[in-house]
Amino acid sequence: MAVVVVTDSAAGLSADLVAGLGIEVVPLHVLVGEREIREGVDPIEIDYTADSVTTSAASPGELREAYERALSHSDGDGVVAVHLSRRLSATWESGRQAVRDMGAEDRVRVVDSLGAGLATGLPVLAAARRARAGEALDDVYERAVSAATRSRTFILVNRTEQLRKGGRLSSAAAFFGSELVTKPLLQLVEGKLEMREKVRTRSRAYAKLVAAAVDAAASDGAALGIQHLGAEEAAENIAAQLREQLPQVHELYVAEFGPALGVHLGVGALGVAVLPGGCV
């Protein structure tokens, strides 16, 4: 058969992409009061402003089950699991634990994407395409690591309080993104969210987001992923600007943030993931 790529539901990939490349997706969990909901599996309605809504990582047991299923589908060729940043979620560590429990370190490789959302999804696509082309486990793994290392992510949020409460952003950075600015522009640096810039107007914030993405793209092309939560019109506008300014873009995806990320980013969040060189 071929190497199978596994990821988690935070990767933001469409059902068509997942099915077409044979990617295995493990759901993360959204906790609404006393209910635990599997993202992408169970029906869900969320009040993103409620303090009672939070998230949890996939467990080692869930990931082990997914890895074993993927390994079986690969006919022993191996598994590459690409998960959201270990500095944002315990999922990567759960994956490592699952592999240790399986005793399968030589057959299942776990990759920290250093990102979240499509910043995870783009390296997943890069790895899955290599796997579908019949490349060996080591080659698929190296492609995933390379893509994760090169990827850049920029995120615009309305407020940083939810990120601070969840431990995804330092108190100091959250302070500078609270009342002093209208739009905090964040970036992922080595898998951790940091304040990039303080922007006072919405139009200026969008311009800064586009400029950051353009600067991050390679001259020979890039893959782009644009995500939002309740800001579809703004996302499409950003996409149009990027298509115009980056005619060499290989592929561009627009999607909504799933609940597992939306809970922390808040309504109105808008992000751009850039993978220089694309997902080929």
PDB file of C-alpha atoms in Angstrom:
ATOM      1  CA  MET A   1       0.000   0.000   0.000  1.00  0.00           C
ATOM      2  CA  ALA A   2       1.458   3.378   1.051  1.00  0.00           C
ATOM      3  CA  VAL A   3       2.304   5.462   4.097  1.00  0.00           C
ATOM      4  CA  VAL A   4      -0.835   6.876   5.754  1.00  0.00           C
ATOM      5  CA  VAL A   5      -0.936  10.418   7.158  1.00  0.00           C
ATOM      6  CA  VAL A   6      -2.882  11.155  10.349  1.00  0.00           C
ATOM      7  CA  THR A   7      -3.806  14.557  11.757  1.00  0.00           C
ATOM      8  CA  ASP A   8      -6.292  16.105  14.176  1.00  0.00           C
ATOM      9  CA  SER A   9      -9.499  18.003  13.524  1.00  0.00           C
ATOM     10  CA  ALA A  10      -7.848  21.374  14.178  1.00  0.00           C
ATOM     11  CA  ALA A  11      -6.029  21.061  10.823  1.00  0.00           C
ATOM     12  CA  GLY A  12      -9.017  22.643   9.072  1.00  0.00           C
ATOM     13  CA  LEU A  13      -8.943  20.449   5.965  1.00  0.00           C
ATOM     14  CA  SER A  14     -12.103  19.909   3.943  1.00  0.00           C
ATOM     15  CA  ALA A  15     -13.759  16.502   3.774  1.00  0.00           C
ATOM     16  CA  ASP A  16     -12.919  16.310   0.051  1.00  0.00           C
ATOM     17  CA  LEU A  17      -9.195  16.802   0.639  1.00  0.00           C
ATOM     18  CA  VAL A  18      -9.176  14.316   3.504  1.00  0.00           C
ATOM     19  CA  ALA A  19     -11.018  11.666   1.510  1.00  0.00           C
ATOM     20  CA  GLY A  20      -9.036  12.245  -1.676  1.00  0.00           C
ATOM     21  CA  LEU A  21      -5.681  11.761   0.023  1.00  0.00           C
ATOM     22  CA  GLY A  22      -6.730   9.074   2.487  1.00  0.00           C
ATOM     23  CA  ILE A  23      -5.901  11.188   5.541  1.00  0.00           C
ATOM     24  CA  GLU A  24      -7.021   9.912   8.943  1.00  0.00           C
ATOM     25  CA  VAL A  25      -8.467  12.687  11.158  1.00  0.00           C
ATOM     26  CA  VAL A  26      -8.736  12.368  14.951  1.00  0.00           C
ATOM     27  CA  PRO A  27     -11.332  14.648  16.573  1.00  0.00           C
ATOM     28  CA  LEU A  28     -10.389  17.082  19.313  1.00  0.00           C
ATOM     29  CA  HIS A  29     -12.888  17.745  22.090  1.00  0.00           C
ATOM     30  CA  VAL A  30     -15.018  20.777  22.901  1.00  0.00           C
ATOM     31  CA  LEU A  31     -16.404  20.920  26.440  1.00  0.00           C
ATOM     32  CA  VAL A  32     -19.727  22.742  26.725  1.00  0.00           C
ATOM     33  CA  GLY A  33     -20.721  22.700  30.359  1.00  0.00           C
ATOM     34  CA  GLU A  34     -20.765  19.014  31.279  1.00  0.00           C
ATOM     35  CA  ARG A  35     -21.009  17.827  27.664  1.00  0.00           C
ATOM     36  CA  GLU A  36     -17.946  16.598  25.782  1.00  0.00           C
ATOM     37  CA  ILE A  37     -18.316  16.963  22.013  1.00  0.00           C
ATOM     38  CA  ARG A  38     -16.037  15.520  19.351  1.00  0.00           C
ATOM     39  CA  GLU A  39     -15.165  18.171  16.785  1.00  0.00           C
ATOM     40  CA  GLY A  40     -16.268  17.209  13.299  1.00  0.00           C
ATOM     41  CA  VAL A  41     -18.187  14.172  14.545  1.00  0.00           C
ATOM     42  CA  ASP A  42     -20.925  15.287  16.935  1.00  0.00           C
ATOM     43  CA  PRO A  43     -23.421  18.078  16.212  1.00  0.00           C
ATOM     44  CA  ILE A  44     -22.476  21.218  18.072  1.00  0.00           C
ATOM     45  CA  GLU A  45     -23.764  24.726  18.781  1.00  0.00           C
ATOM     46  CA  ILE A  46     -21.453  27.017  20.712  1.00  0.00           C
ATOM     47  CA  ASP A  47     -21.738  30.341  22.478  1.00  0.00           C
ATOM     48  CA  TYR A  48     -18.166  31.506  21.924  1.00  0.00           C
ATOM     49  CA  THR A  49     -18.488  34.159  24.612  1.00  0.00           C
ATOM     50  CA  ALA A  50     -19.401  31.702  27.381  1.00  0.00           C
ATOM     51  CA  ASP A  51     -16.803  30.992  30.065  1.00  0.00           C
ATOM     52  CA  SER A  52     -18.139  27.442  30.395  1.00  0.00           C
ATOM     53  CA  VAL A  53     -16.891  26.450  26.933  1.00  0.00           C
ATOM     54  CA  THR A  54     -13.377  25.047  26.669  1.00  0.00           C
ATOM     55  CA  THR A  55     -11.427  22.370  24.793  1.00  0.00           C
ATOM     56  CA  SER A  56      -9.355  19.270  25.414  1.00  0.00           C
ATOM     57  CA  ALA A  57      -6.806  17.310  23.402  1.00  0.00           C
ATOM     58  CA  ALA A  58      -7.243  13.884  21.885  1.00  0.00           C
ATOM     59  CA  SER A  59      -6.234  11.219  24.407  1.00  0.00           C
ATOM     60  CA  PRO A  60      -3.361   8.742  23.956  1.00  0.00           C
ATOM     61  CA  GLY A  61      -5.973   5.994  23.681  1.00  0.00           C
ATOM     62  CA  GLU A  62      -7.851   7.750  20.877  1.00  0.00           C
ATOM     63  CA  LEU A  63      -4.645   8.433  19.005  1.00  0.00           C
ATOM     64  CA  ARG A  64      -3.384   4.898  19.471  1.00  0.00           C
ATOM     65  CA  GLU A  65      -6.602   3.576  17.963  1.00  0.00           C
ATOM     66  CA  ALA A  66      -6.207   5.925  14.979  1.00  0.00           C
ATOM     67  CA  TYR A  67      -2.527   5.091  14.505  1.00  0.00           C
ATOM     68  CA  GLU A  68      -3.180   1.347  14.645  1.00  0.00           C
ATOM     69  CA  ARG A  69      -5.978   1.679  12.096  1.00  0.00           C
ATOM     70  CA  ALA A  70      -3.761   3.783   9.820  1.00  0.00           C
ATOM     71  CA  LEU A  71      -0.862   1.359  10.178  1.00  0.00           C
ATOM     72  CA  SER A  72      -3.135  -1.492   9.163  1.00  0.00           C
ATOM     73  CA  HIS A  73      -4.329   0.474   6.121  1.00  0.00           C
ATOM     74  CA  SER A  74      -0.710   1.118   5.149  1.00  0.00           C
ATOM     75  CA  ASP A  75       0.021  -2.616   5.068  1.00  0.00           C
ATOM     76  CA  GLY A  76       3.011  -1.929   7.295  1.00  0.00           C
ATOM     77  CA  ASP A  77       4.489   0.907   5.214  1.00  0.00           C
ATOM     78  CA  GLY A  78       4.092   3.234   8.175  1.00  0.00           C
ATOM     79  CA  VAL A  79       2.288   6.284   9.541  1.00  0.00           C
ATOM     80  CA  VAL A  80       3.188   9.969   9.753  1.00  0.00           C
ATOM     81  CA  ALA A  81       1.048  11.870  12.282  1.00  0.00           C
ATOM     82  CA  VAL A  82       1.089  15.671  11.973  1.00  0.00           C
ATOM     83  CA  HIS A  83      -0.558  17.501  14.894  1.00  0.00           C
ATOM     84  CA  LEU A  84      -1.100  21.058  16.053  1.00  0.00           C
ATOM     85  CA  SER A  85       1.683  22.741  17.989  1.00  0.00           C
ATOM     86  CA  ARG A  86       2.734  21.132  21.246  1.00  0.00           C
ATOM     87  CA  ARG A  87       2.857  24.651  22.729  1.00  0.00           C
ATOM     88  CA  LEU A  88      -0.860  25.109  22.053  1.00  0.00           C
ATOM     89  CA  SER A  89      -2.228  21.637  22.812  1.00  0.00           C
ATOM     90  CA  ALA A  90      -1.358  18.361  24.548  1.00  0.00           C
ATOM     91  CA  THR A  91      -2.291  16.404  21.409  1.00  0.00           C
ATOM     92  CA  TRP A  92       1.298  16.028  20.168  1.00  0.00           C
ATOM     93  CA  GLU A  93       2.410  14.642  23.536  1.00  0.00           C
ATOM     94  CA  SER A  94      -0.595  12.312  23.575  1.00  0.00           C
ATOM     95  CA  GLY A  95       0.537  11.092  20.169  1.00  0.00           C
ATOM     96  CA  ARG A  96       4.047  10.426  21.420  1.00  0.00           C
ATOM     97  CA  GLN A  97       2.610   8.499  24.357  1.00  0.00           C
ATOM     98  CA  ALA A  98       0.417   6.464  22.020  1.00  0.00           C
ATOM     99  CA  VAL A  99       3.435   5.481  19.912  1.00  0.00           C
ATOM    100  CA  ARG A 100       5.392   4.457  23.015  1.00  0.00           C
ATOM    101  CA  ASP A 101       2.451   2.359  24.190  1.00  0.00           C
ATOM    102  CA  MET A 102       2.342   0.683  20.782  1.00  0.00           C
ATOM    103  CA  GLY A 103       6.093   0.112  20.709  1.00  0.00           C
ATOM    104  CA  ALA A 104       5.957   1.434  17.158  1.00  0.00           C
ATOM    105  CA  GLU A 105       8.618   4.165  17.081  1.00  0.00           C
ATOM    106  CA  ASP A 106      10.060   2.672  13.893  1.00  0.00           C
ATOM    107  CA  ARG A 107       6.701   2.615  12.089  1.00  0.00           C
ATOM    108  CA  VAL A 108       4.795   5.683  13.390  1.00  0.00           C
ATOM    109  CA  ARG A 109       6.400   9.149  13.294  1.00  0.00           C
ATOM    110  CA  VAL A 110       4.780  12.070  15.129  1.00  0.00           C
ATOM    111  CA  VAL A 111       5.392  15.599  13.823  1.00  0.00           C
ATOM    112  CA  ASP A 112       4.835  18.902  15.624  1.00  0.00           C
ATOM    113  CA  SER A 113       3.395  21.157  12.902  1.00  0.00           C
ATOM    114  CA  LEU A 114       4.411  24.253  14.922  1.00  0.00           C
ATOM    115  CA  GLY A 115       1.015  25.623  13.923  1.00  0.00           C
ATOM    116  CA  ALA A 116      -2.728  25.231  14.188  1.00  0.00           C
ATOM    117  CA  GLY A 117      -5.596  25.320  11.731  1.00  0.00           C
ATOM    118  CA  LEU A 118      -4.417  25.369   8.132  1.00  0.00           C
ATOM    119  CA  ALA A 119      -0.889  26.004   9.400  1.00  0.00           C
ATOM    120  CA  THR A 120      -1.143  22.338  10.369  1.00  0.00           C
ATOM    121  CA  GLY A 121      -3.284  21.413   7.384  1.00  0.00           C
ATOM    122  CA  LEU A 122      -0.810  22.595   4.730  1.00  0.00           C
ATOM    123  CA  PRO A 123       2.073  20.420   6.029  1.00  0.00           C
ATOM    124  CA  VAL A 124      -0.433  17.562   6.253  1.00  0.00           C
ATOM    125  CA  LEU A 125      -1.250  18.026   2.567  1.00  0.00           C
ATOM    126  CA  ALA A 126       2.445  18.147   1.681  1.00  0.00           C
ATOM    127  CA  ALA A 127       3.081  14.871   3.501  1.00  0.00           C
ATOM    128  CA  ALA A 128      -0.065  13.152   2.219  1.00  0.00           C
ATOM    129  CA  ARG A 129       0.799  13.948  -1.395  1.00  0.00           C
ATOM    130  CA  ARG A 130       4.237  12.414  -0.966  1.00  0.00           C
ATOM    131  CA  ALA A 131       2.623   9.383   0.645  1.00  0.00           C
ATOM    132  CA  ARG A 132       0.112   9.067  -2.188  1.00  0.00           C
ATOM    133  CA  ALA A 133       3.029   9.201  -4.664  1.00  0.00           C
ATOM    134  CA  GLY A 134       4.433   6.095  -3.005  1.00  0.00           C
ATOM    135  CA  GLU A 135       7.375   7.639  -1.171  1.00  0.00           C
ATOM    136  CA  ALA A 136       8.903   5.841   1.805  1.00  0.00           C
ATOM    137  CA  LEU A 137       8.189   6.596   5.467  1.00  0.00           C
ATOM    138  CA  ASP A 138      11.391   8.574   6.020  1.00  0.00           C
ATOM    139  CA  ASP A 139      10.729  10.752   2.969  1.00  0.00           C
ATOM    140  CA  VAL A 140       7.126  11.484   3.943  1.00  0.00           C
ATOM    141  CA  TYR A 141       8.228  12.302   7.486  1.00  0.00           C
ATOM    142  CA  GLU A 142      10.986  14.651   6.297  1.00  0.00           C
ATOM    143  CA  ARG A 143       8.540  16.415   3.972  1.00  0.00           C
ATOM    144  CA  ALA A 144       6.150  17.016   6.865  1.00  0.00           C
ATOM    145  CA  VAL A 145       8.940  18.379   9.088  1.00  0.00           C
ATOM    146  CA  SER A 146      10.273  20.606   6.324  1.00  0.00           C
ATOM    147  CA  ALA A 147       6.828  22.051   5.553  1.00  0.00           C
ATOM    148  CA  ALA A 148       6.092  22.651   9.247  1.00  0.00           C
ATOM    149  CA  THR A 149       9.408  24.461   9.697  1.00  0.00           C
ATOM    150  CA  ARG A 150       8.849  26.726   6.684  1.00  0.00           C
ATOM    151  CA  SER A 151       5.213  27.577   7.396  1.00  0.00           C
ATOM    152  CA  ARG A 152       4.302  31.045   8.706  1.00  0.00           C
ATOM    153  CA  THR A 153       1.036  32.068  10.371  1.00  0.00           C
ATOM    154  CA  PHE A 154      -0.536  35.442  11.155  1.00  0.00           C
ATOM    155  CA  ILE A 155      -3.765  35.866  13.126  1.00  0.00           C
ATOM    156  CA  LEU A 156      -5.979  38.859  13.723  1.00  0.00           C
ATOM    157  CA  VAL A 157      -8.295  38.716  16.754  1.00  0.00           C
ATOM    158  CA  ASN A 158     -10.782  41.118  18.253  1.00  0.00           C
ATOM    159  CA  ARG A 159      -9.534  40.509  21.790  1.00  0.00           C
ATOM    160  CA  THR A 160      -6.914  38.395  23.506  1.00  0.00           C
ATOM    161  CA  GLU A 161      -8.656  37.587  26.785  1.00  0.00           C
ATOM    162  CA  GLN A 162      -9.761  34.114  25.679  1.00  0.00           C
ATOM    163  CA  LEU A 163      -6.248  33.221  24.554  1.00  0.00           C
ATOM    164  CA  ARG A 164      -4.769  34.457  27.840  1.00  0.00           C
ATOM    165  CA  LYS A 165      -7.268  32.487  29.929  1.00  0.00           C
ATOM    166  CA  GLY A 166      -6.455  29.337  27.996  1.00  0.00           C
ATOM    167  CA  GLY A 167      -2.708  29.837  28.451  1.00  0.00           C
ATOM    168  CA  ARG A 168      -2.108  30.247  24.706  1.00  0.00           C
ATOM    169  CA  LEU A 169      -0.792  33.820  25.032  1.00  0.00           C
ATOM    170  CA  SER A 170       1.279  35.437  27.761  1.00  0.00           C
ATOM    171  CA  SER A 171      -0.358  37.920  30.128  1.00  0.00           C
ATOM    172  CA  ALA A 172       1.991  40.656  28.908  1.00  0.00           C
ATOM    173  CA  ALA A 173       1.097  40.087  25.255  1.00  0.00           C
ATOM    174  CA  ALA A 174      -2.581  39.865  26.144  1.00  0.00           C
ATOM    175  CA  PHE A 175      -2.364  43.215  27.953  1.00  0.00           C
ATOM    176  CA  PHE A 176      -0.971  44.917  24.876  1.00  0.00           C
ATOM    177  CA  GLY A 177      -3.800  43.411  22.874  1.00  0.00           C
ATOM    178  CA  SER A 178      -6.664  44.407  25.159  1.00  0.00           C
ATOM    179  CA  GLU A 179      -7.584  48.060  25.425  1.00  0.00           C
ATOM    180  CA  LEU A 180      -4.611  49.705  23.791  1.00  0.00           C
ATOM    181  CA  VAL A 181      -5.423  48.552  20.282  1.00  0.00           C
ATOM    182  CA  THR A 182      -8.467  47.717  18.221  1.00  0.00           C
ATOM    183  CA  LYS A 183      -6.930  44.744  16.420  1.00  0.00           C
ATOM    184  CA  PRO A 184      -4.063  42.685  17.874  1.00  0.00           C
ATOM    185  CA  LEU A 185      -2.044  41.042  15.095  1.00  0.00           C
ATOM    186  CA  LEU A 186      -0.462  37.820  16.348  1.00  0.00           C
ATOM    187  CA  GLN A 187       1.988  35.395  14.784  1.00  0.00           C
ATOM    188  CA  LEU A 188       3.125  31.864  15.484  1.00  0.00           C
ATOM    189  CA  VAL A 189       6.824  31.665  16.293  1.00  0.00           C
ATOM    190  CA  GLU A 190       8.229  28.161  16.830  1.00  0.00           C
ATOM    191  CA  GLY A 191       4.748  26.976  17.641  1.00  0.00           C
ATOM    192  CA  LYS A 192       3.921  29.704  20.158  1.00  0.00           C
ATOM    193  CA  LEU A 193       1.558  32.644  19.736  1.00  0.00           C
ATOM    194  CA  GLU A 194       3.239  36.019  20.066  1.00  0.00           C
ATOM    195  CA  MET A 195       2.175  39.608  19.549  1.00  0.00           C
ATOM    196  CA  ARG A 196       3.434  40.811  16.173  1.00  0.00           C
ATOM    197  CA  GLU A 197       2.040  44.308  15.983  1.00  0.00           C
ATOM    198  CA  LYS A 198      -0.385  46.716  17.616  1.00  0.00           C
ATOM    199  CA  VAL A 199      -2.885  48.070  15.068  1.00  0.00           C
ATOM    200  CA  ARG A 200      -5.548  50.638  15.857  1.00  0.00           C
ATOM    201  CA  THR A 201      -7.993  50.424  12.964  1.00  0.00           C
ATOM    202  CA  ARG A 202      -9.696  47.502  11.249  1.00  0.00           C
ATOM    203  CA  SER A 203      -8.683  48.579   7.734  1.00  0.00           C
ATOM    204  CA  ARG A 204      -5.074  49.030   8.807  1.00  0.00           C
ATOM    205  CA  ALA A 205      -5.116  45.626  10.504  1.00  0.00           C
ATOM    206  CA  TYR A 206      -6.292  43.911   7.314  1.00  0.00           C
ATOM    207  CA  ALA A 207      -3.583  45.716   5.329  1.00  0.00           C
ATOM    208  CA  LYS A 208      -0.942  44.565   7.820  1.00  0.00           C
ATOM    209  CA  LEU A 209      -2.222  40.980   7.615  1.00  0.00           C
ATOM    210  CA  VAL A 210      -1.993  40.974   3.816  1.00  0.00           C
ATOM    211  CA  ALA A 211       1.469  42.570   3.893  1.00  0.00           C
ATOM    212  CA  ALA A 212       2.743  39.953   6.356  1.00  0.00           C
ATOM    213  CA  ALA A 213       1.477  37.118   4.166  1.00  0.00           C
ATOM    214  CA  VAL A 214       2.984  38.617   1.013  1.00  0.00           C
ATOM    215  CA  ASP A 215       6.356  39.046   2.726  1.00  0.00           C
ATOM    216  CA  ALA A 216       6.274  35.436   3.938  1.00  0.00           C
ATOM    217  CA  ALA A 217       5.509  33.940   0.510  1.00  0.00           C
ATOM    218  CA  ALA A 218       8.401  32.724  -1.617  1.00  0.00           C
ATOM    219  CA  SER A 219       9.128  34.304  -4.987  1.00  0.00           C
ATOM    220  CA  ASP A 220       8.533  30.935  -6.678  1.00  0.00           C
ATOM    221  CA  GLY A 221       5.108  30.482  -5.141  1.00  0.00           C
ATOM    222  CA  ALA A 222       3.368  29.402  -1.967  1.00  0.00           C
ATOM    223  CA  ALA A 223       0.302  27.658  -0.637  1.00  0.00           C
ATOM    224  CA  LEU A 224      -2.057  29.838   1.392  1.00  0.00           C
ATOM    225  CA  GLY A 225      -4.739  28.997   3.911  1.00  0.00           C
ATOM    226  CA  ILE A 226      -7.164  31.686   5.071  1.00  0.00           C
ATOM    227  CA  GLN A 227      -9.424  30.985   8.046  1.00  0.00           C
ATOM    228  CA  HIS A 228     -12.003  32.972   9.929  1.00  0.00           C
ATOM    229  CA  LEU A 229     -14.702  32.720  12.556  1.00  0.00           C
ATOM    230  CA  GLY A 230     -17.839  34.572  11.540  1.00  0.00           C
ATOM    231  CA  ALA A 231     -15.914  36.849   9.171  1.00  0.00           C
ATOM    232  CA  GLU A 232     -16.498  35.264   5.770  1.00  0.00           C
ATOM    233  CA  GLU A 233     -16.707  38.514   3.830  1.00  0.00           C
ATOM    234  CA  ALA A 234     -13.419  39.776   5.279  1.00  0.00           C
ATOM    235  CA  ALA A 235     -11.753  36.415   4.577  1.00  0.00           C
ATOM    236  CA  GLU A 236     -12.849  36.459   0.942  1.00  0.00           C
ATOM    237  CA  ASN A 237     -11.620  40.033   0.613  1.00  0.00           C
ATOM    238  CA  ILE A 238      -8.218  39.061   2.016  1.00  0.00           C
ATOM    239  CA  ALA A 239      -8.143  36.094  -0.371  1.00  0.00           C
ATOM    240  CA  ALA A 240      -8.850  38.357  -3.341  1.00  0.00           C
ATOM    241  CA  GLN A 241      -6.047  40.741  -2.349  1.00  0.00           C
ATOM    242  CA  LEU A 242      -3.589  37.893  -1.935  1.00  0.00           C
ATOM    243  CA  ARG A 243      -4.508  36.384  -5.311  1.00  0.00           C
ATOM    244  CA  GLU A 244      -3.864  39.762  -6.889  1.00  0.00           C
ATOM    245  CA  GLN A 245      -0.565  40.427  -5.111  1.00  0.00           C
ATOM    246  CA  LEU A 246       0.718  36.849  -5.324  1.00  0.00           C
ATOM    247  CA  PRO A 247      -0.145  35.595  -8.827  1.00  0.00           C
ATOM    248  CA  GLN A 248       2.418  32.798  -8.377  1.00  0.00           C
ATOM    249  CA  VAL A 249       0.410  31.181  -5.540  1.00  0.00           C
ATOM    250  CA  HIS A 250       0.095  27.424  -6.098  1.00  0.00           C
ATOM    251  CA  GLU A 251      -3.123  26.932  -4.134  1.00  0.00           C
ATOM    252  CA  LEU A 252      -5.323  28.937  -1.803  1.00  0.00           C
ATOM    253  CA  TYR A 253      -7.939  27.649   0.640  1.00  0.00           C
ATOM    254  CA  VAL A 254     -10.579  29.601   2.561  1.00  0.00           C
ATOM    255  CA  ALA A 255     -12.226  27.908   5.527  1.00  0.00           C
ATOM    256  CA  GLU A 256     -13.831  28.627   8.873  1.00  0.00           C
ATOM    257  CA  PHE A 257     -12.003  27.934  12.110  1.00  0.00           C
ATOM    258  CA  GLY A 258     -13.441  24.871  13.813  1.00  0.00           C
ATOM    259  CA  PRO A 259     -14.789  25.035  17.375  1.00  0.00           C
ATOM    260  CA  ALA A 260     -11.587  23.701  18.957  1.00  0.00           C
ATOM    261  CA  LEU A 261      -9.705  26.789  17.762  1.00  0.00           C
ATOM    262  CA  GLY A 262     -12.658  29.187  17.629  1.00  0.00           C
ATOM    263  CA  VAL A 263     -13.243  28.862  21.378  1.00  0.00           C
ATOM    264  CA  HIS A 264      -9.828  30.436  21.986  1.00  0.00           C
ATOM    265  CA  LEU A 265      -9.692  32.911  19.093  1.00  0.00           C
ATOM    266  CA  GLY A 266     -13.196  34.354  19.379  1.00  0.00           C
ATOM    267  CA  VAL A 267     -15.709  35.546  16.804  1.00  0.00           C
ATOM    268  CA  GLY A 268     -14.207  37.801  14.159  1.00  0.00           C
ATOM    269  CA  ALA A 269     -10.801  36.087  14.170  1.00  0.00           C
ATOM    270  CA  LEU A 270      -9.023  35.968  10.825  1.00  0.00           C
ATOM    271  CA  GLY A 271      -5.814  34.092  10.051  1.00  0.00           C
ATOM    272  CA  VAL A 272      -3.488  33.448   7.128  1.00  0.00           C
ATOM    273  CA  ALA A 273      -1.137  30.464   6.917  1.00  0.00           C
ATOM    274  CA  VAL A 274       1.655  30.634   4.341  1.00  0.00           C
ATOM    275  CA  LEU A 275       3.715  27.682   3.138  1.00  0.00           C
ATOM    276  CA  PRO A 276       6.511  28.964   0.863  1.00  0.00           C
ATOM    277  CA  GLY A 277       7.118  26.620  -2.036  1.00  0.00           C
ATOM    278  CA  GLY A 278       3.665  25.079  -1.692  1.00  0.00           C
ATOM    279  CA  CYS A 279       2.443  21.623  -0.693  1.00  0.00           C
ATOM    280  CA  VAL A 280       4.029  19.712  -3.581  1.00  0.00           C
TER     281      VAL A 280
END
